[in-house]
Amino acid sequence: MTETALNPELKRKLWSRTAIYLVVVAVLLFGAAGTVRWPAAWVYLALSAVMSIAGGLWLARHDPALLEERLGAVIQRDQKGWDRAFMLAMSVLWFGWLVLMALDARRYHWSDMPLALQVLGFILICLGSWIIGLTFRENSYAAPVVKIQKDRAHKVISTGPYSYVRHPMYAGALLLIPGVPLLLGSWWGLAASLVFIVLLAGRAVLEERTLKAELDGYAAYAARVRYRLLPHVW
């Protein structure tokens, strides 16, 4: 990818979207917790802010078209109907999940998470984000919604992490998702994370049906790269 000058409007959109998300997450976490004296939540917010801004600025310079896609709405005109339902469900479940973890780990102290596991959660979030970052670097078509980007000459990507699994972004999410409740110290949140993993696996299957039917070369790629999310597993 070639480096381009930073688009001021795109940068403003990145900063504003990130700020809104962080404020919403902070309100949910600290509101449900009943206190702002929750170091793990501050670490999570700081980590989210750094990764969002750093990754967004990198994309703004190297792949602004992808950043524009990533900053798009979760409901879009060319999006598949089943994916609209998925994105709405995931949004509601994600914010509800944050509230559950705050109630569990801080307000009522149902969980007692060892510090070592909270550190492990931090590491898993970083590793998962790194894999997702590798995916963005390799695939300029990694939109947040399922659609064929005909206006951008959408094509199959088979290099980088895509040479190991067909959905490396989801593979990164498999690390990031359990990492959040571990960092925040919530066993109930960790149990609930299985719901997200199942939903992502289901989305991967449905997404592949679309790609095989509508994206030239994807069926051959899927036959060559056997695994969806985990090498030698599935």
JSON list of C-alpha atoms in Angstrom, two decimals, residues 94-222:
[
{"chain": "A", "resi": 94, "resn": "TRP", "atom": "CA", "xyz": [-21.80, -6.12, 23.55]},
{"chain": "A", "resi": 95, "resn": "PHE", "atom": "CA", "xyz": [-23.05, -3.19, 25.59]},
{"chain": "A", "resi": 96, "resn": "GLY", "atom": "CA", "xyz": [-25.10, -5.49, 27.80]},
{"chain": "A", "resi": 97, "resn": "TRP", "atom": "CA", "xyz": [-21.97, -7.59, 28.29]},
{"chain": "A", "resi": 98, "resn": "LEU", "atom": "CA", "xyz": [-20.05, -4.58, 29.56]},
{"chain": "A", "resi": 99, "resn": "VAL", "atom": "CA", "xyz": [-22.78, -3.87, 32.10]},
{"chain": "A", "resi": 100, "resn": "LEU", "atom": "CA", "xyz": [-22.77, -7.51, 33.24]},
{"chain": "A", "resi": 101, "resn": "MET", "atom": "CA", "xyz": [-19.01, -7.44, 33.80]},
{"chain": "A", "resi": 102, "resn": "ALA", "atom": "CA", "xyz": [-19.21, -4.18, 35.76]},
{"chain": "A", "resi": 103, "resn": "LEU", "atom": "CA", "xyz": [-21.93, -5.56, 38.00]},
{"chain": "A", "resi": 104, "resn": "ASP", "atom": "CA", "xyz": [-20.03, -8.80, 38.47]},
{"chain": "A", "resi": 105, "resn": "ALA", "atom": "CA", "xyz": [-16.47, -7.60, 38.95]},
{"chain": "A", "resi": 106, "resn": "ARG", "atom": "CA", "xyz": [-17.01, -4.30, 40.74]},
{"chain": "A", "resi": 107, "resn": "ARG", "atom": "CA", "xyz": [-20.45, -3.53, 42.12]},
{"chain": "A", "resi": 108, "resn": "TYR", "atom": "CA", "xyz": [-21.35, -6.92, 43.63]},
{"chain": "A", "resi": 109, "resn": "HIS", "atom": "CA", "xyz": [-17.95, -8.66, 43.57]},
{"chain": "A", "resi": 110, "resn": "TRP", "atom": "CA", "xyz": [-19.38, -11.97, 42.47]},
{"chain": "A", "resi": 111, "resn": "SER", "atom": "CA", "xyz": [-16.05, -12.84, 40.84]},
{"chain": "A", "resi": 112, "resn": "ASP", "atom": "CA", "xyz": [-12.59, -13.02, 42.33]},
{"chain": "A", "resi": 113, "resn": "MET", "atom": "CA", "xyz": [-10.17, -13.02, 39.40]},
{"chain": "A", "resi": 114, "resn": "PRO", "atom": "CA", "xyz": [-6.44, -13.59, 40.16]},
{"chain": "A", "resi": 115, "resn": "LEU", "atom": "CA", "xyz": [-4.17, -10.77, 39.02]},
{"chain": "A", "resi": 116, "resn": "ALA", "atom": "CA", "xyz": [-2.22, -13.19, 36.82]},
{"chain": "A", "resi": 117, "resn": "LEU", "atom": "CA", "xyz": [-5.37, -13.90, 34.78]},
{"chain": "A", "resi": 118, "resn": "GLN", "atom": "CA", "xyz": [-6.10, -10.19, 34.46]},
{"chain": "A", "resi": 119, "resn": "VAL", "atom": "CA", "xyz": [-2.59, -9.74, 33.05]},
{"chain": "A", "resi": 120, "resn": "LEU", "atom": "CA", "xyz": [-3.29, -12.63, 30.70]},
{"chain": "A", "resi": 121, "resn": "GLY", "atom": "CA", "xyz": [-6.43, -10.81, 29.58]},
{"chain": "A", "resi": 122, "resn": "PHE", "atom": "CA", "xyz": [-4.37, -7.72, 28.76]},
{"chain": "A", "resi": 123, "resn": "ILE", "atom": "CA", "xyz": [-1.97, -9.86, 26.71]},
{"chain": "A", "resi": 124, "resn": "LEU", "atom": "CA", "xyz": [-4.83, -11.58, 24.85]},
{"chain": "A", "resi": 125, "resn": "ILE", "atom": "CA", "xyz": [-6.38, -8.23, 23.92]},
{"chain": "A", "resi": 126, "resn": "CYS", "atom": "CA", "xyz": [-3.02, -7.05, 22.57]},
{"chain": "A", "resi": 127, "resn": "LEU", "atom": "CA", "xyz": [-2.42, -10.27, 20.62]},
{"chain": "A", "resi": 128, "resn": "GLY", "atom": "CA", "xyz": [-5.94, -10.29, 19.20]},
{"chain": "A", "resi": 129, "resn": "SER", "atom": "CA", "xyz": [-5.64, -6.64, 18.18]},
{"chain": "A", "resi": 130, "resn": "TRP", "atom": "CA", "xyz": [-2.28, -7.33, 16.54]},
{"chain": "A", "resi": 131, "resn": "ILE", "atom": "CA", "xyz": [-3.79, -10.13, 14.43]},
{"chain": "A", "resi": 132, "resn": "ILE", "atom": "CA", "xyz": [-6.68, -7.87, 13.45]},
{"chain": "A", "resi": 133, "resn": "GLY", "atom": "CA", "xyz": [-4.14, -5.19, 12.53]},
{"chain": "A", "resi": 134, "resn": "LEU", "atom": "CA", "xyz": [-2.30, -7.66, 10.29]},
{"chain": "A", "resi": 135, "resn": "THR", "atom": "CA", "xyz": [-5.63, -8.40, 8.64]},
{"chain": "A", "resi": 136, "resn": "PHE", "atom": "CA", "xyz": [-6.27, -4.72, 7.92]},
{"chain": "A", "resi": 137, "resn": "ARG", "atom": "CA", "xyz": [-2.76, -4.31, 6.52]},
{"chain": "A", "resi": 138, "resn": "GLU", "atom": "CA", "xyz": [-3.30, -7.21, 4.12]},
{"chain": "A", "resi": 139, "resn": "ASN", "atom": "CA", "xyz": [-6.95, -6.79, 3.16]},
{"chain": "A", "resi": 140, "resn": "SER", "atom": "CA", "xyz": [-8.20, -3.40, 2.00]},
{"chain": "A", "resi": 141, "resn": "TYR", "atom": "CA", "xyz": [-11.72, -4.86, 1.72]},
{"chain": "A", "resi": 142, "resn": "ALA", "atom": "CA", "xyz": [-12.09, -5.81, 5.41]},
{"chain": "A", "resi": 143, "resn": "ALA", "atom": "CA", "xyz": [-15.34, -3.90, 5.91]},
{"chain": "A", "resi": 144, "resn": "PRO", "atom": "CA", "xyz": [-17.26, -4.26, 9.18]},
{"chain": "A", "resi": 145, "resn": "VAL", "atom": "CA", "xyz": [-20.34, -5.51, 7.30]},
{"chain": "A", "resi": 146, "resn": "VAL", "atom": "CA", "xyz": [-20.79, -8.37, 4.85]},
{"chain": "A", "resi": 147, "resn": "LYS", "atom": "CA", "xyz": [-21.05, -7.02, 1.30]},
{"chain": "A", "resi": 148, "resn": "ILE", "atom": "CA", "xyz": [-19.25, -7.27, -2.02]},
{"chain": "A", "resi": 149, "resn": "GLN", "atom": "CA", "xyz": [-17.50, -3.96, -2.67]},
{"chain": "A", "resi": 150, "resn": "LYS", "atom": "CA", "xyz": [-17.93, -3.83, -6.44]},
{"chain": "A", "resi": 151, "resn": "ASP", "atom": "CA", "xyz": [-17.18, -0.10, -6.54]},
{"chain": "A", "resi": 152, "resn": "ARG", "atom": "CA", "xyz": [-13.71, -0.86, -5.15]},
{"chain": "A", "resi": 153, "resn": "ALA", "atom": "CA", "xyz": [-12.99, -3.84, -7.46]},
{"chain": "A", "resi": 154, "resn": "HIS", "atom": "CA", "xyz": [-13.31, -6.30, -4.58]},
{"chain": "A", "resi": 155, "resn": "LYS", "atom": "CA", "xyz": [-11.02, -9.30, -5.00]},
{"chain": "A", "resi": 156, "resn": "VAL", "atom": "CA", "xyz": [-9.90, -12.35, -3.04]},
{"chain": "A", "resi": 157, "resn": "ILE", "atom": "CA", "xyz": [-7.02, -11.84, -0.60]},
{"chain": "A", "resi": 158, "resn": "SER", "atom": "CA", "xyz": [-4.93, -14.96, 0.00]},
{"chain": "A", "resi": 159, "resn": "THR", "atom": "CA", "xyz": [-1.65, -13.57, 1.38]},
{"chain": "A", "resi": 160, "resn": "GLY", "atom": "CA", "xyz": [-0.43, -12.80, 4.90]},
{"chain": "A", "resi": 161, "resn": "PRO", "atom": "CA", "xyz": [-2.71, -14.22, 7.61]},
{"chain": "A", "resi": 162, "resn": "TYR", "atom": "CA", "xyz": [-5.16, -15.26, 4.88]},
{"chain": "A", "resi": 163, "resn": "SER", "atom": "CA", "xyz": [-2.73, -17.97, 3.84]},
{"chain": "A", "resi": 164, "resn": "TYR", "atom": "CA", "xyz": [-3.38, -19.70, 7.19]},
{"chain": "A", "resi": 165, "resn": "VAL", "atom": "CA", "xyz": [-7.09, -19.14, 7.86]},
{"chain": "A", "resi": 166, "resn": "ARG", "atom": "CA", "xyz": [-9.93, -17.70, 5.81]},
{"chain": "A", "resi": 167, "resn": "HIS", "atom": "CA", "xyz": [-11.10, -15.30, 8.52]},
{"chain": "A", "resi": 168, "resn": "PRO", "atom": "CA", "xyz": [-8.04, -13.97, 10.39]},
{"chain": "A", "resi": 169, "resn": "MET", "atom": "CA", "xyz": [-9.96, -10.98, 11.76]},
{"chain": "A", "resi": 170, "resn": "TYR", "atom": "CA", "xyz": [-12.34, -13.36, 13.53]},
{"chain": "A", "resi": 171, "resn": "ALA", "atom": "CA", "xyz": [-9.35, -15.42, 14.65]},
{"chain": "A", "resi": 172, "resn": "GLY", "atom": "CA", "xyz": [-7.99, -12.30, 16.34]},
{"chain": "A", "resi": 173, "resn": "ALA", "atom": "CA", "xyz": [-11.38, -11.74, 17.93]},
{"chain": "A", "resi": 174, "resn": "LEU", "atom": "CA", "xyz": [-11.19, -15.23, 19.45]},
{"chain": "A", "resi": 175, "resn": "LEU", "atom": "CA", "xyz": [-8.31, -13.90, 21.57]},
{"chain": "A", "resi": 176, "resn": "LEU", "atom": "CA", "xyz": [-9.61, -10.39, 22.15]},
{"chain": "A", "resi": 177, "resn": "ILE", "atom": "CA", "xyz": [-13.12, -11.35, 23.30]},
{"chain": "A", "resi": 178, "resn": "PRO", "atom": "CA", "xyz": [-12.13, -13.58, 26.26]},
{"chain": "A", "resi": 179, "resn": "GLY", "atom": "CA", "xyz": [-9.32, -11.16, 27.03]},
{"chain": "A", "resi": 180, "resn": "VAL", "atom": "CA", "xyz": [-11.80, -8.40, 27.96]},
{"chain": "A", "resi": 181, "resn": "PRO", "atom": "CA", "xyz": [-13.55, -10.23, 30.85]},
{"chain": "A", "resi": 182, "resn": "LEU", "atom": "CA", "xyz": [-10.23, -11.60, 32.06]},
{"chain": "A", "resi": 183, "resn": "LEU", "atom": "CA", "xyz": [-8.76, -8.09, 32.22]},
{"chain": "A", "resi": 184, "resn": "LEU", "atom": "CA", "xyz": [-11.88, -6.70, 33.89]},
{"chain": "A", "resi": 185, "resn": "GLY", "atom": "CA", "xyz": [-11.96, -9.60, 36.34]},
{"chain": "A", "resi": 186, "resn": "SER", "atom": "CA", "xyz": [-15.35, -11.14, 35.50]},
{"chain": "A", "resi": 187, "resn": "TRP", "atom": "CA", "xyz": [-15.95, -14.89, 35.42]},
{"chain": "A", "resi": 188, "resn": "TRP", "atom": "CA", "xyz": [-19.55, -14.26, 34.35]},
{"chain": "A", "resi": 189, "resn": "GLY", "atom": "CA", "xyz": [-18.29, -12.12, 31.50]},
{"chain": "A", "resi": 190, "resn": "LEU", "atom": "CA", "xyz": [-15.90, -14.87, 30.47]},
{"chain": "A", "resi": 191, "resn": "ALA", "atom": "CA", "xyz": [-18.76, -17.40, 30.38]},
{"chain": "A", "resi": 192, "resn": "ALA", "atom": "CA", "xyz": [-20.89, -14.97, 28.35]},
{"chain": "A", "resi": 193, "resn": "SER", "atom": "CA", "xyz": [-18.05, -14.49, 25.85]},
{"chain": "A", "resi": 194, "resn": "LEU", "atom": "CA", "xyz": [-18.90, -17.93, 24.46]},
{"chain": "A", "resi": 195, "resn": "VAL", "atom": "CA", "xyz": [-22.05, -16.37, 22.99]},
{"chain": "A", "resi": 196, "resn": "PHE", "atom": "CA", "xyz": [-19.96, -13.98, 20.90]},
{"chain": "A", "resi": 197, "resn": "ILE", "atom": "CA", "xyz": [-17.65, -16.76, 19.75]},
{"chain": "A", "resi": 198, "resn": "VAL", "atom": "CA", "xyz": [-20.61, -18.87, 18.60]},
{"chain": "A", "resi": 199, "resn": "LEU", "atom": "CA", "xyz": [-22.14, -15.86, 16.80]},
{"chain": "A", "resi": 200, "resn": "LEU", "atom": "CA", "xyz": [-18.85, -15.09, 15.04]},
{"chain": "A", "resi": 201, "resn": "ALA", "atom": "CA", "xyz": [-18.50, -18.70, 13.93]},
{"chain": "A", "resi": 202, "resn": "GLY", "atom": "CA", "xyz": [-22.03, -18.61, 12.53]},
{"chain": "A", "resi": 203, "resn": "ARG", "atom": "CA", "xyz": [-21.33, -15.35, 10.74]},
{"chain": "A", "resi": 204, "resn": "ALA", "atom": "CA", "xyz": [-18.18, -16.82, 9.20]},
{"chain": "A", "resi": 205, "resn": "VAL", "atom": "CA", "xyz": [-20.23, -19.66, 7.68]},
{"chain": "A", "resi": 206, "resn": "LEU", "atom": "CA", "xyz": [-22.91, -17.31, 6.31]},
{"chain": "A", "resi": 207, "resn": "GLU", "atom": "CA", "xyz": [-20.31, -14.85, 5.05]},
{"chain": "A", "resi": 208, "resn": "GLU", "atom": "CA", "xyz": [-18.57, -17.60, 3.10]},
{"chain": "A", "resi": 209, "resn": "ARG", "atom": "CA", "xyz": [-21.80, -18.50, 1.36]},
{"chain": "A", "resi": 210, "resn": "THR", "atom": "CA", "xyz": [-22.00, -14.93, 0.09]},
{"chain": "A", "resi": 211, "resn": "LEU", "atom": "CA", "xyz": [-18.34, -14.82, -0.93]},
{"chain": "A", "resi": 212, "resn": "LYS", "atom": "CA", "xyz": [-18.49, -18.16, -2.77]},
{"chain": "A", "resi": 213, "resn": "ALA", "atom": "CA", "xyz": [-21.61, -17.08, -4.63]},
{"chain": "A", "resi": 214, "resn": "GLU", "atom": "CA", "xyz": [-20.63, -13.51, -5.48]},
{"chain": "A", "resi": 215, "resn": "LEU", "atom": "CA", "xyz": [-16.84, -13.06, -5.34]},
{"chain": "A", "resi": 216, "resn": "ASP", "atom": "CA", "xyz": [-14.82, -14.50, -8.22]},
{"chain": "A", "resi": 217, "resn": "GLY", "atom": "CA", "xyz": [-12.12, -16.90, -7.08]},
{"chain": "A", "resi": 218, "resn": "TYR", "atom": "CA", "xyz": [-13.29, -17.28, -3.49]},
{"chain": "A", "resi": 219, "resn": "ALA", "atom": "CA", "xyz": [-14.49, -20.88, -3.90]},
{"chain": "A", "resi": 220, "resn": "ALA", "atom": "CA", "xyz": [-11.05, -21.89, -5.20]},
{"chain": "A", "resi": 221, "resn": "TYR", "atom": "CA", "xyz": [-9.37, -20.02, -2.35]},
{"chain": "A", "resi": 222, "resn": "ALA", "atom": "CA", "xyz": [-11.60, -21.74, 0.22]}
]
